mmCIF file with all atom_site columns, C-alpha atoms in Angstrom:
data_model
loop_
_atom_site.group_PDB
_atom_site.id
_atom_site.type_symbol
_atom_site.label_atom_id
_atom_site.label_alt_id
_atom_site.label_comp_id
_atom_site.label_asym_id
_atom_site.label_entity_id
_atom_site.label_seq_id
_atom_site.pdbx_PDB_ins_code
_atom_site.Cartn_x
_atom_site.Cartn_y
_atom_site.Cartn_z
_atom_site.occupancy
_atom_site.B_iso_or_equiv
_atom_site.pdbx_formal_charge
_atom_site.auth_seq_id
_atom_site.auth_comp_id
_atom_site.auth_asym_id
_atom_site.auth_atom_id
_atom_site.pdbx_PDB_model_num
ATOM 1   C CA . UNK D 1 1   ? 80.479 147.014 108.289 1.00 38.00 ? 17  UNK D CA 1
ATOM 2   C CA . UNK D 1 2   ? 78.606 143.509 108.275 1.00 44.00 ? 18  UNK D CA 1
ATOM 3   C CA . UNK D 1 3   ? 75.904 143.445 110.508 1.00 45.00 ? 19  UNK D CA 1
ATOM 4   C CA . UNK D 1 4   ? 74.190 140.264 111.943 1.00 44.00 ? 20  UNK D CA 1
ATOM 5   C CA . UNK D 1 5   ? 70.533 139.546 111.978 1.00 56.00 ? 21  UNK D CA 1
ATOM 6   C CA . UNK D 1 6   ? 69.459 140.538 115.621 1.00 81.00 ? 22  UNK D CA 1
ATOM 7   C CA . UNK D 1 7   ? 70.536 137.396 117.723 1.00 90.00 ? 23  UNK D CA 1
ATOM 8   C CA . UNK D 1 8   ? 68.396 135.284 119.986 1.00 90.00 ? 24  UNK D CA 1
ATOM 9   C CA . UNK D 1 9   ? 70.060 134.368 122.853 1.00 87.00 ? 25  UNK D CA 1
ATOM 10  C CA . UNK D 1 10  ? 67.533 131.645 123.649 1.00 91.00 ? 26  UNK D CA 1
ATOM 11  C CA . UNK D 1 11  ? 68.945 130.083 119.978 1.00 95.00 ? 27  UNK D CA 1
ATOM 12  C CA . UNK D 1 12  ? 71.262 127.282 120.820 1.00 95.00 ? 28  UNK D CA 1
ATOM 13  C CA . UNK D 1 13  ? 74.223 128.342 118.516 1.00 97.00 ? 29  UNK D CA 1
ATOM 14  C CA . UNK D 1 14  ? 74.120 131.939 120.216 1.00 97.00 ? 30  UNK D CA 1
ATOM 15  C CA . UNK D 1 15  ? 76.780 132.489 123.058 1.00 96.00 ? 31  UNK D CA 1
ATOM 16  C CA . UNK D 1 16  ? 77.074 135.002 125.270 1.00 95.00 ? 32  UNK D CA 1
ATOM 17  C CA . UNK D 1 17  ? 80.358 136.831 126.034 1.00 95.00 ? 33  UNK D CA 1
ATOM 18  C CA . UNK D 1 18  ? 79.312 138.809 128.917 1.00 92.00 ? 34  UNK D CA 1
ATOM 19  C CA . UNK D 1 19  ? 80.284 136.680 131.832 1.00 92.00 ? 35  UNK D CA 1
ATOM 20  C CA . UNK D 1 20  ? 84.070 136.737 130.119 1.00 93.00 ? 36  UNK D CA 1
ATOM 21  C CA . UNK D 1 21  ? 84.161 140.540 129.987 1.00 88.00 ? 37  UNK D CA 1
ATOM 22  C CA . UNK D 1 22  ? 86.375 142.929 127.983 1.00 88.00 ? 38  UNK D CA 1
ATOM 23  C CA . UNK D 1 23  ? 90.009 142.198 129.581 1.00 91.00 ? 39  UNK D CA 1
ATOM 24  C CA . UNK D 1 24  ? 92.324 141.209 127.153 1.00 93.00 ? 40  UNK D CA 1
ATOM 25  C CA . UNK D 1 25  ? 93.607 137.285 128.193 1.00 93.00 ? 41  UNK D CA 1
ATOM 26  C CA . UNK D 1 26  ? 90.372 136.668 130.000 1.00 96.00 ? 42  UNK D CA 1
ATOM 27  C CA . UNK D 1 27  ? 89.372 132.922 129.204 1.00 96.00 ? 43  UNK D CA 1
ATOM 28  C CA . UNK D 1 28  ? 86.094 131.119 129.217 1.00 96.00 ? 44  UNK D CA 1
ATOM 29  C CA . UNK D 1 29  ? 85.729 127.458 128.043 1.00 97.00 ? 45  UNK D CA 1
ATOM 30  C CA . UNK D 1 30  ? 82.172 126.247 127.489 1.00 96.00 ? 46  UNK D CA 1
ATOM 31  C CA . UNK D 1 31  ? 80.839 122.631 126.408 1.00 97.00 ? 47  UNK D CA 1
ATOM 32  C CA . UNK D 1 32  ? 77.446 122.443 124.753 1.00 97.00 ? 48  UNK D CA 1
ATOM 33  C CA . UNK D 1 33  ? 75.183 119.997 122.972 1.00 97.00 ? 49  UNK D CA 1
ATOM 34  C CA . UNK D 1 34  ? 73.391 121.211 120.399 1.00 97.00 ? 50  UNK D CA 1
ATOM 35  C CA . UNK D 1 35  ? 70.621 119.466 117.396 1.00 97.00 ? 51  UNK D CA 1
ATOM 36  C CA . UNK D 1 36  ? 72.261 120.112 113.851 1.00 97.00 ? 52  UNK D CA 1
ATOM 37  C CA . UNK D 1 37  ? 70.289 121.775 111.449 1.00 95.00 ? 53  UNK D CA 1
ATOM 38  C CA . UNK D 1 38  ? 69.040 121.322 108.224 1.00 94.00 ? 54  UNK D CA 1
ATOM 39  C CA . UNK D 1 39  ? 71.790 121.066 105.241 1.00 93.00 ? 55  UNK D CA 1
ATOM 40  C CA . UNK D 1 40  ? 74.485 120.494 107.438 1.00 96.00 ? 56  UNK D CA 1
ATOM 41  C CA . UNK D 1 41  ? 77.101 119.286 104.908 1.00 94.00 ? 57  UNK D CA 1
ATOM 42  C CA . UNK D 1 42  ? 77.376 118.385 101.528 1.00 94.00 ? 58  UNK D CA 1
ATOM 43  C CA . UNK D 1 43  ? 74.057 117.913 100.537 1.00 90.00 ? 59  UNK D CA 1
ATOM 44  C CA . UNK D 1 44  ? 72.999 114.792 98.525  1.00 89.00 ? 60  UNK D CA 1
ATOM 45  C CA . UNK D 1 45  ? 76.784 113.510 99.257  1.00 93.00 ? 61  UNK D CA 1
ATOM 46  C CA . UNK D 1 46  ? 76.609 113.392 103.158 1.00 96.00 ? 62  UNK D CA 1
ATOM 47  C CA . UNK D 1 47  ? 75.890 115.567 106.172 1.00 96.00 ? 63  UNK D CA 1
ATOM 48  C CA . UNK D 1 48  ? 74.769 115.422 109.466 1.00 97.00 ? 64  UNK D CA 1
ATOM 49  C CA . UNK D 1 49  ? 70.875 114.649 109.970 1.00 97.00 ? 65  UNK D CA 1
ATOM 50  C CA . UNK D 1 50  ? 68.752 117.776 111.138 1.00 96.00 ? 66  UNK D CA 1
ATOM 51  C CA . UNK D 1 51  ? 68.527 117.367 114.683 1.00 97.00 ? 67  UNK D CA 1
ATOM 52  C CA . UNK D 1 52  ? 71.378 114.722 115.144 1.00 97.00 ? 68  UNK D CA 1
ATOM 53  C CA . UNK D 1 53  ? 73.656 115.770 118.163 1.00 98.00 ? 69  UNK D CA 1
ATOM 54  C CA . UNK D 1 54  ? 76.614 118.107 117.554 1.00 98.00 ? 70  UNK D CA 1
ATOM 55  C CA . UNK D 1 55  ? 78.951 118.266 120.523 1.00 98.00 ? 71  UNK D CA 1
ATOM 56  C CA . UNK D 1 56  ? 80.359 121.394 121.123 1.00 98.00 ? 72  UNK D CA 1
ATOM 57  C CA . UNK D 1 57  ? 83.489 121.844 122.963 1.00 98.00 ? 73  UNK D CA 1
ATOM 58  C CA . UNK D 1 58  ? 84.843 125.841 122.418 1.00 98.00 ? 74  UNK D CA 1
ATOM 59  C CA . UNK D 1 59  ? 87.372 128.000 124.583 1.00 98.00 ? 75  UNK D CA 1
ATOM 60  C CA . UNK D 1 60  ? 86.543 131.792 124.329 1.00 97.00 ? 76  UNK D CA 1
ATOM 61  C CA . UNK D 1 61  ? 89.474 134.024 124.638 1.00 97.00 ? 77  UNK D CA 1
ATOM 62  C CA . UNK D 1 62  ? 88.889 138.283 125.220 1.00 96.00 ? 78  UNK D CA 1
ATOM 63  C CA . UNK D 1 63  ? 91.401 139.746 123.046 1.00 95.00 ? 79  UNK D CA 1
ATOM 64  C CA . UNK D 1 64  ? 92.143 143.708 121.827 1.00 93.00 ? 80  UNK D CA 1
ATOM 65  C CA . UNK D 1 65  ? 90.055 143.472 118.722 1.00 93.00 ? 81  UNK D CA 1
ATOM 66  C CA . UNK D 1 66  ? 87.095 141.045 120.416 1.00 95.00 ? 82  UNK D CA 1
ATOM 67  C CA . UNK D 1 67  ? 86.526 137.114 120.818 1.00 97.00 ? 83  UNK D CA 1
ATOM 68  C CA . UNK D 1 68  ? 88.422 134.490 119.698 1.00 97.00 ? 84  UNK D CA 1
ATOM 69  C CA . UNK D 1 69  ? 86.718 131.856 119.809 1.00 98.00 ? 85  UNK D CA 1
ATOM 70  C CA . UNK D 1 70  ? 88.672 128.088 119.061 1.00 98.00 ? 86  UNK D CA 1
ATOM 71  C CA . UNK D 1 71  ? 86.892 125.138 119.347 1.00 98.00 ? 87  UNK D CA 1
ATOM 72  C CA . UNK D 1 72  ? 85.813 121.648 118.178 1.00 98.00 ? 88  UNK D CA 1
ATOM 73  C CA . UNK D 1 73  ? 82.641 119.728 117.246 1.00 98.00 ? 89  UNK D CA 1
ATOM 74  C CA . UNK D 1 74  ? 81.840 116.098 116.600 1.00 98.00 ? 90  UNK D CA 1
ATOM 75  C CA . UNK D 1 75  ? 78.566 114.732 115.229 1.00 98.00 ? 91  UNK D CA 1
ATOM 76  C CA . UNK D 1 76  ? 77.859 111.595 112.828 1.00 98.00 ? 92  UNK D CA 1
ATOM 77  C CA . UNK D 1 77  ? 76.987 112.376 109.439 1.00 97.00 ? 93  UNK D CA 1
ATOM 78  C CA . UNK D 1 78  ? 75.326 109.861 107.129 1.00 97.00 ? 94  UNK D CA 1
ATOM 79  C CA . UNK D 1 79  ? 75.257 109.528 103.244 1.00 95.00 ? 95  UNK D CA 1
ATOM 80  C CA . UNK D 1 80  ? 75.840 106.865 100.500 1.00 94.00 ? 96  UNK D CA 1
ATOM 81  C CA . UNK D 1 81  ? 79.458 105.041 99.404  1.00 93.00 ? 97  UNK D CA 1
ATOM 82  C CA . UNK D 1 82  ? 80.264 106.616 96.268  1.00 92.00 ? 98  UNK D CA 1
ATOM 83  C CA . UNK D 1 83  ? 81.774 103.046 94.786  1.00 89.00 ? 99  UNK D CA 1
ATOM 84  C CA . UNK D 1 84  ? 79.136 100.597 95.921  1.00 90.00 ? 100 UNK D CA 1
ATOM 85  C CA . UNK D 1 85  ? 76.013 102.848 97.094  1.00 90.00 ? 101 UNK D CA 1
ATOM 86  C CA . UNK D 1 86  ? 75.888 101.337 100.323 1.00 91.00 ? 102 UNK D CA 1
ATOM 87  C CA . UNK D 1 87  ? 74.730 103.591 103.061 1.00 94.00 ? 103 UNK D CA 1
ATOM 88  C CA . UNK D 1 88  ? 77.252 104.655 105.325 1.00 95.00 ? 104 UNK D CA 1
ATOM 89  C CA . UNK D 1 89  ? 77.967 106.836 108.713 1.00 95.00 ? 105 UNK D CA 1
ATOM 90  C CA . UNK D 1 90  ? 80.782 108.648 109.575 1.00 95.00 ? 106 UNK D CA 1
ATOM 91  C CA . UNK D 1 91  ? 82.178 110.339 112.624 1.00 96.00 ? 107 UNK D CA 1
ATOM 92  C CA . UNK D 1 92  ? 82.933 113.734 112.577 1.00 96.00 ? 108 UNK D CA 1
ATOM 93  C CA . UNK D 1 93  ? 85.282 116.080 114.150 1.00 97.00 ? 109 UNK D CA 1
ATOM 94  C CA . UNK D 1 94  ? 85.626 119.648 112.561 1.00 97.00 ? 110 UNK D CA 1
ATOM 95  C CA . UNK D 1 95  ? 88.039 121.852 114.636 1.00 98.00 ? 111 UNK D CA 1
ATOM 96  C CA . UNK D 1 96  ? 87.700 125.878 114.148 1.00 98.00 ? 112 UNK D CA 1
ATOM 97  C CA . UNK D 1 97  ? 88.955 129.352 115.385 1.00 97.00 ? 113 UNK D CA 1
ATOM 98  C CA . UNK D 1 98  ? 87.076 132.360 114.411 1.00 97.00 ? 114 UNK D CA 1
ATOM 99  C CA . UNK D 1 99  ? 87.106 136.057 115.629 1.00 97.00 ? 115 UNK D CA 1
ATOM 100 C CA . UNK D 1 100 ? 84.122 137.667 116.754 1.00 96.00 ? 116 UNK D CA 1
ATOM 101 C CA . UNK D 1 101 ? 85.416 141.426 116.439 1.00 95.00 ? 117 UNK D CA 1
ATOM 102 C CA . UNK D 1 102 ? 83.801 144.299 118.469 1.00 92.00 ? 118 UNK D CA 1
ATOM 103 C CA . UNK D 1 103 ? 81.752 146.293 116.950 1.00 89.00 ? 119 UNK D CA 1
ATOM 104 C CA . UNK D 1 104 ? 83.498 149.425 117.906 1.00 76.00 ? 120 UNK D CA 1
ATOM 105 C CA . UNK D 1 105 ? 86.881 148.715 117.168 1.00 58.00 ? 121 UNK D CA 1
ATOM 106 C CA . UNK D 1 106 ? 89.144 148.130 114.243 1.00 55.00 ? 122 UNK D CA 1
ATOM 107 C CA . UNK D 1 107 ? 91.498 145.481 113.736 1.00 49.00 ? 123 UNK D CA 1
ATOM 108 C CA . UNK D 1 108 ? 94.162 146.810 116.530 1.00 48.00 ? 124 UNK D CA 1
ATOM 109 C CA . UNK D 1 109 ? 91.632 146.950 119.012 1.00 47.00 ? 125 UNK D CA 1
ATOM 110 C CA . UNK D 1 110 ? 91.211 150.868 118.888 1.00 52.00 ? 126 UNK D CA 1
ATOM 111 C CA . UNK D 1 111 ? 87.425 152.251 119.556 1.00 49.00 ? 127 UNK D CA 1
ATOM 112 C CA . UNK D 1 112 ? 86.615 153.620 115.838 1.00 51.00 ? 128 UNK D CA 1
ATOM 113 C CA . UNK D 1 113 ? 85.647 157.237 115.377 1.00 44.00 ? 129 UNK D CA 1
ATOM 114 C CA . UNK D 1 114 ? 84.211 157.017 111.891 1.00 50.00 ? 130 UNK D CA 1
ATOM 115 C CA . UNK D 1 115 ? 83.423 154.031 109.801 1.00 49.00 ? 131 UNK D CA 1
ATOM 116 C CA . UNK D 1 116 ? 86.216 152.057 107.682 1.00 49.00 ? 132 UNK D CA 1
ATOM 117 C CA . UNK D 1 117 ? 86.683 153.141 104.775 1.00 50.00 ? 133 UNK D CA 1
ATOM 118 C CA . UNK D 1 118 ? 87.667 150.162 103.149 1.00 51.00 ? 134 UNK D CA 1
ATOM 119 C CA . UNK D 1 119 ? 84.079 148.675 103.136 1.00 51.00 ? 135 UNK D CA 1
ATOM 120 C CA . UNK D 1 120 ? 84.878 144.944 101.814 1.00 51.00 ? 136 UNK D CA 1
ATOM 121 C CA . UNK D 1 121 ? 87.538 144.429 104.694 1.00 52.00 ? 137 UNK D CA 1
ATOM 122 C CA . UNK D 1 122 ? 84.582 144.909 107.152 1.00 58.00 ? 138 UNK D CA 1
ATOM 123 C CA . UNK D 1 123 ? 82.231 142.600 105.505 1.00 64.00 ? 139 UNK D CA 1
ATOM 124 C CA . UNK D 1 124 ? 83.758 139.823 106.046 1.00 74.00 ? 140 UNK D CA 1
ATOM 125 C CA . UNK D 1 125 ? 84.213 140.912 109.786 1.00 84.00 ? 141 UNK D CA 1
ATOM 126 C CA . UNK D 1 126 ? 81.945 138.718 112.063 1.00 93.00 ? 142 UNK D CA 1
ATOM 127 C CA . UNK D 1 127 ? 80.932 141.044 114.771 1.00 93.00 ? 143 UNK D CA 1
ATOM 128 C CA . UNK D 1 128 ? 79.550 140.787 118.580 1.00 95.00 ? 144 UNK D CA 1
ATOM 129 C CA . UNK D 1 129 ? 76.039 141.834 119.134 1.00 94.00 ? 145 UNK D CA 1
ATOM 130 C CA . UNK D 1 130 ? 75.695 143.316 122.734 1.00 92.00 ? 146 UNK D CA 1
ATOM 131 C CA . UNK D 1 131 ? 78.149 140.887 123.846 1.00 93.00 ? 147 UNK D CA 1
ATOM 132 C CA . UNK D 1 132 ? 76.277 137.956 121.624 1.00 96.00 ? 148 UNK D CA 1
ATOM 133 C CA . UNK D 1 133 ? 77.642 135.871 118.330 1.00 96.00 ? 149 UNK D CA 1
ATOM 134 C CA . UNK D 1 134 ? 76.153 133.505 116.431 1.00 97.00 ? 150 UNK D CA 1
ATOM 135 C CA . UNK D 1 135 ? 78.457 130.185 115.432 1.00 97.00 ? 151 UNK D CA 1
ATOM 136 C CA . UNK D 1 136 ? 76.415 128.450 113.133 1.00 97.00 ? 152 UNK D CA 1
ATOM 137 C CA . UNK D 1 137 ? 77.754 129.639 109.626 1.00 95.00 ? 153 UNK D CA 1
ATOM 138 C CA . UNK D 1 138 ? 81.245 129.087 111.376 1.00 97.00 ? 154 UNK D CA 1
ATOM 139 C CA . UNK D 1 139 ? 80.319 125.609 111.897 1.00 97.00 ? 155 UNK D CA 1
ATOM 140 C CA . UNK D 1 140 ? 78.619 125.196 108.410 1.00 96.00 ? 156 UNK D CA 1
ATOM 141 C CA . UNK D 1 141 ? 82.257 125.840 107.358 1.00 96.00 ? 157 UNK D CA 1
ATOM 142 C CA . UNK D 1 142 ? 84.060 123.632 109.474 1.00 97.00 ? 158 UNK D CA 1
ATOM 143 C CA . UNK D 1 143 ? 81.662 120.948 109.053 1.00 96.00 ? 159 UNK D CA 1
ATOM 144 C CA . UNK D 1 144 ? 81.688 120.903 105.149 1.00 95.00 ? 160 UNK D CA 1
ATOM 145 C CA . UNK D 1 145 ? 85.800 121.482 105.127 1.00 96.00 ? 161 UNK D CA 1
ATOM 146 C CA . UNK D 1 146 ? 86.199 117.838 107.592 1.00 97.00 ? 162 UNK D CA 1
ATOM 147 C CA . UNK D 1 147 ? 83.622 116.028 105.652 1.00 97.00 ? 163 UNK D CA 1
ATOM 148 C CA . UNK D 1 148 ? 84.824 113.925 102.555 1.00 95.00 ? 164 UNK D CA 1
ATOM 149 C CA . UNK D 1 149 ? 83.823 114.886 99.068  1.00 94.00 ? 165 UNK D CA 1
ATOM 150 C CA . UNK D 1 150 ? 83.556 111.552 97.952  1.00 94.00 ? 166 UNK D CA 1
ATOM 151 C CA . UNK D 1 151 ? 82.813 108.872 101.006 1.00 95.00 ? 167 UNK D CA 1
ATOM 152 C CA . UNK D 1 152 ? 83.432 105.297 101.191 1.00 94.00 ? 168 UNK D CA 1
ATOM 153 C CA . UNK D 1 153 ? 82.203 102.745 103.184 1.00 91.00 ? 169 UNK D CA 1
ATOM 154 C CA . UNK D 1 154 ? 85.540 101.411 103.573 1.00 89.00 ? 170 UNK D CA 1
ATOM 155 C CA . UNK D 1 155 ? 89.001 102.510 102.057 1.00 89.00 ? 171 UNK D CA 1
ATOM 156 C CA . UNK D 1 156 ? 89.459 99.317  99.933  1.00 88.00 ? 172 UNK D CA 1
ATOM 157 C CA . UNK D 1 157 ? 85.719 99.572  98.722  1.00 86.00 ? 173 UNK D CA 1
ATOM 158 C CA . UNK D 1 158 ? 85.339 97.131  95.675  1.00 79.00 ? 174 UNK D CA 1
ATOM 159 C CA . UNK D 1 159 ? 82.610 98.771  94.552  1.00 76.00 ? 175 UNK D CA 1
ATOM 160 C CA . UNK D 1 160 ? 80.133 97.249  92.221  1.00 76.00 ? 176 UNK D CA 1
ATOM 161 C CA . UNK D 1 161 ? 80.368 95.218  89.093  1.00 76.00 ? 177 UNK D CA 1
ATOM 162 C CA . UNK D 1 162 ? 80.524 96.776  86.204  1.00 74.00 ? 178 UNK D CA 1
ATOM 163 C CA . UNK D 1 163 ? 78.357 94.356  84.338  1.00 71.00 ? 179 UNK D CA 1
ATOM 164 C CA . UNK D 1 164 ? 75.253 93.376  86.501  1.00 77.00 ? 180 UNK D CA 1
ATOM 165 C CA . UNK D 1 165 ? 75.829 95.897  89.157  1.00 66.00 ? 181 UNK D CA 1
ATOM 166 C CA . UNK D 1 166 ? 76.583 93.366  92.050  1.00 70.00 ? 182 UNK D CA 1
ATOM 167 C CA . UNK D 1 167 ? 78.215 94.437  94.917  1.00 73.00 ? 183 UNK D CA 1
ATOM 168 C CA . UNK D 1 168 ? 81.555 93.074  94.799  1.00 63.00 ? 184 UNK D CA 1
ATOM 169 C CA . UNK D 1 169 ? 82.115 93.248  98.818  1.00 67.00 ? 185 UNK D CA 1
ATOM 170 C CA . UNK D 1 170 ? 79.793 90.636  99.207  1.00 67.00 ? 186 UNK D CA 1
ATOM 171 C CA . UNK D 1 171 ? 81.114 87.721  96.679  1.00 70.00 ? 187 UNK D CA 1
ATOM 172 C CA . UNK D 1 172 ? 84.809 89.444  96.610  1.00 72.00 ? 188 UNK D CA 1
ATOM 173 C CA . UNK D 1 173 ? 84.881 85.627  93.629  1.00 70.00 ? 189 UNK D CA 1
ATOM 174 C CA . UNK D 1 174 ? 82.604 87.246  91.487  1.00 75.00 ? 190 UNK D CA 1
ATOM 175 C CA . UNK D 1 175 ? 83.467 87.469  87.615  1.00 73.00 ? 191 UNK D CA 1
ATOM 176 C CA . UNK D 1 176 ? 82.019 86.874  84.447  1.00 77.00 ? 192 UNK D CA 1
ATOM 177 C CA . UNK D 1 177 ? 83.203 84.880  81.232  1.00 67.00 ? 193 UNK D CA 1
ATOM 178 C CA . UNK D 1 178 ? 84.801 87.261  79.004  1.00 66.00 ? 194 UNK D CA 1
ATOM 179 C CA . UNK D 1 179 ? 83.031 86.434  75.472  1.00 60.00 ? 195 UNK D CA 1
ATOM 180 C CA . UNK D 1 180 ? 85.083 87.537  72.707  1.00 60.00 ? 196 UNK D CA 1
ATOM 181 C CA . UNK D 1 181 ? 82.567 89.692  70.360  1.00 62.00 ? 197 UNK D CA 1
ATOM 182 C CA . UNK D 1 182 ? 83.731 88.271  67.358  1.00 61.00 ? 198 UNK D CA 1
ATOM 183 C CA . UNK D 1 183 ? 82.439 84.936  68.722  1.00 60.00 ? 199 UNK D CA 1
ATOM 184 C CA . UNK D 1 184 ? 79.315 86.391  69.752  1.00 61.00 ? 200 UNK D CA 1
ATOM 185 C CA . UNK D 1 185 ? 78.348 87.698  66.696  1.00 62.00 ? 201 UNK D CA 1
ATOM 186 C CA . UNK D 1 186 ? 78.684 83.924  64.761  1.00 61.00 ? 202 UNK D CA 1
ATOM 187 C CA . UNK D 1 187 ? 76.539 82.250  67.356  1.00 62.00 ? 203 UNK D CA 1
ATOM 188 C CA . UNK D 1 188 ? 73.924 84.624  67.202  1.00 60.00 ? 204 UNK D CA 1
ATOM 189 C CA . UNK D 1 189 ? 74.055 84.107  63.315  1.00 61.00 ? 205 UNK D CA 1
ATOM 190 C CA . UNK D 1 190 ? 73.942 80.262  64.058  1.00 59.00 ? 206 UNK D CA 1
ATOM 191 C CA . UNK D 1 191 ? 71.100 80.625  65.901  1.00 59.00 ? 207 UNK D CA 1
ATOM 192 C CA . UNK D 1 192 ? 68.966 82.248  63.531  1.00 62.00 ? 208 UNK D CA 1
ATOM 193 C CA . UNK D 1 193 ? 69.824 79.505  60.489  1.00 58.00 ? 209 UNK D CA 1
ATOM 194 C CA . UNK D 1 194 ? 67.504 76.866  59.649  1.00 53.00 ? 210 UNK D CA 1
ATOM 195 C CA . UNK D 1 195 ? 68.556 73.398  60.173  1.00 54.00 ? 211 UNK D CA 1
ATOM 196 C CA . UNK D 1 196 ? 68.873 73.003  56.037  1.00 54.00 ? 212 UNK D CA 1
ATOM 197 C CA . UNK D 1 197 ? 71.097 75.819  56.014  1.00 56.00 ? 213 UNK D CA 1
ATOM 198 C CA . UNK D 1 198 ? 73.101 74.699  58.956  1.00 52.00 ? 214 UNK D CA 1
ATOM 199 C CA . UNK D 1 199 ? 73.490 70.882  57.102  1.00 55.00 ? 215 UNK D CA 1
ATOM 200 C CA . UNK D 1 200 ? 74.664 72.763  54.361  1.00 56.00 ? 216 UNK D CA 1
ATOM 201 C CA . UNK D 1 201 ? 77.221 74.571  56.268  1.00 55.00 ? 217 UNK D CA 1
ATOM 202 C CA . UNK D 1 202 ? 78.503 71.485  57.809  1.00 55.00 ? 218 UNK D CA 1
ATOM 203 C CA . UNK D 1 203 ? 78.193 69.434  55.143  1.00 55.00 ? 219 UNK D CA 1
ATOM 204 C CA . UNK D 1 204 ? 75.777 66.796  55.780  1.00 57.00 ? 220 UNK D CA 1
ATOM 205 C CA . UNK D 1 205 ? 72.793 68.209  53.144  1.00 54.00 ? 221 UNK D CA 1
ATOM 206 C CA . UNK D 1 206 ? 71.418 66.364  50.075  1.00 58.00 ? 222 UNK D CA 1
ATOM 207 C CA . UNK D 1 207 ? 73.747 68.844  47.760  1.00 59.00 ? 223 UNK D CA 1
ATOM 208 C CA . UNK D 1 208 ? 76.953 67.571  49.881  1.00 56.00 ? 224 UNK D CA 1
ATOM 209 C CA . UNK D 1 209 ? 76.189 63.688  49.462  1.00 56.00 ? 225 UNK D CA 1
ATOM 210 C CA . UNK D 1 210 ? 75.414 64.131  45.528  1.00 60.00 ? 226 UNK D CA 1
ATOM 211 C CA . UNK D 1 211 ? 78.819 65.604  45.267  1.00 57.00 ? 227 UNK D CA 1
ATOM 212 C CA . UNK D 1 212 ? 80.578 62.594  47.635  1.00 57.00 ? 228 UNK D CA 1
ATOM 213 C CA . UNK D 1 213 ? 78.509 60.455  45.343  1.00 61.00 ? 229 UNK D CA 1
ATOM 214 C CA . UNK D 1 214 ? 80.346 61.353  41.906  1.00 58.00 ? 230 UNK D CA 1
ATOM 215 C CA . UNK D 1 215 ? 83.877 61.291  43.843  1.00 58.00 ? 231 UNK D CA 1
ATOM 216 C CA . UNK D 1 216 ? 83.170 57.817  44.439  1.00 58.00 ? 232 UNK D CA 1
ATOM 217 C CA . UNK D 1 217 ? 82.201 56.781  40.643  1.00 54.00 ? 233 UNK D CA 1
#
């Protein structure tokens, strides 16, 4: 059976279930502001600064089994435009529903006599603890699941110029003179010639006006 670290209830992500009570359809709807903590998102990609605001708005519902808790939480995360590198914020709102099982009952609700036997089934149980359950790693989840794996500053994001890097947002006329390589490699060769060679070349060296002066005789 998975068993949780024992909870604080002074920690803000701890609830407390006692005030909605065992009786099956009993409802409870709670609003709470809490700071995020560290890593919350996709790290180096974007997530929501440590101790940035996360609004909390989460109905609790007393079923058979335990708490169901459904709920939804909004924060701004901040990160980097994956096309231009631009730093960016983003509003978020995760939505989630979890079940916070008793830890004395299986899945129909029945008080257990003897452990499960079926030992990885209960693991991945998230269980009450004297009435108390902890929603952070829920929220980790939701959080990461309504974030975008690659953000953009804005959907039709230019991005940067492949060339020099510019940021093609700002000068959407930016361009550069396509040089055809062939081209390229000739000029460089012209540059490195000597003027002699290049009179040669062209026609206009001592050699060049010998030979135009025996044409003429």
């Amino acid at each position: 059976m998975a068993s949780n670290a024992r909870l604080d209830h002074r920690n803000p992500f701890v609830f407390d279930t006692h005030e909605l009570g065992r009786r099956p359809g009993a409802l409870q709807r709670l609003t709470r502001t809490v700071d995020a903590p560290r890593d919350f998102g996709l790290q180096g990609v974007i997530e929501v600064p440590e101790g940035a605001p996360v609004e909390l708005d989460l109905r609790l519902e007393s079923v058979m089994e335990g708490v169901l808790v459904t709920g939804t939480a909004r924060a701004q995360a901040e990160g980097e435009c994956v096309r231009c590198l631009e730093p960016l914020q983003l509003d978020v709102e995760a939505d989630f529903q979890e079940m916070f099982s008793y830890p004395d009952a299986d899945d129909r609700g029945r008080v257990k006599a003897e452990p499960a036997d079926d030992a990885e089934e209960d693991e991945d149980r998230l269980l009450l603890e004297d009435g108390l359950f902890d929603l952070e790693p829920v929220l980790r989840d939701a959080v990461v699941l309504a974030l975008p794996m690659q953000p953009v500053c804005q959907e039709d994001c230019p991005g940067l110029c492949s060339e020099c890097g510019a940021r093609l947002a700002d000068d959407p006329d930016h361009h550069h003179d396509a040089v055809d390589i062939r081209w390229a490699a000739l000029q460089g060769l012209a540059g490195t010639m000597s003027d002699g060679e290049k009179d040669e070349m062209s026609g206009d060296g001592p050699e060049s006006a010998r030979a135009a002066e025996k044409q003429e005789k």
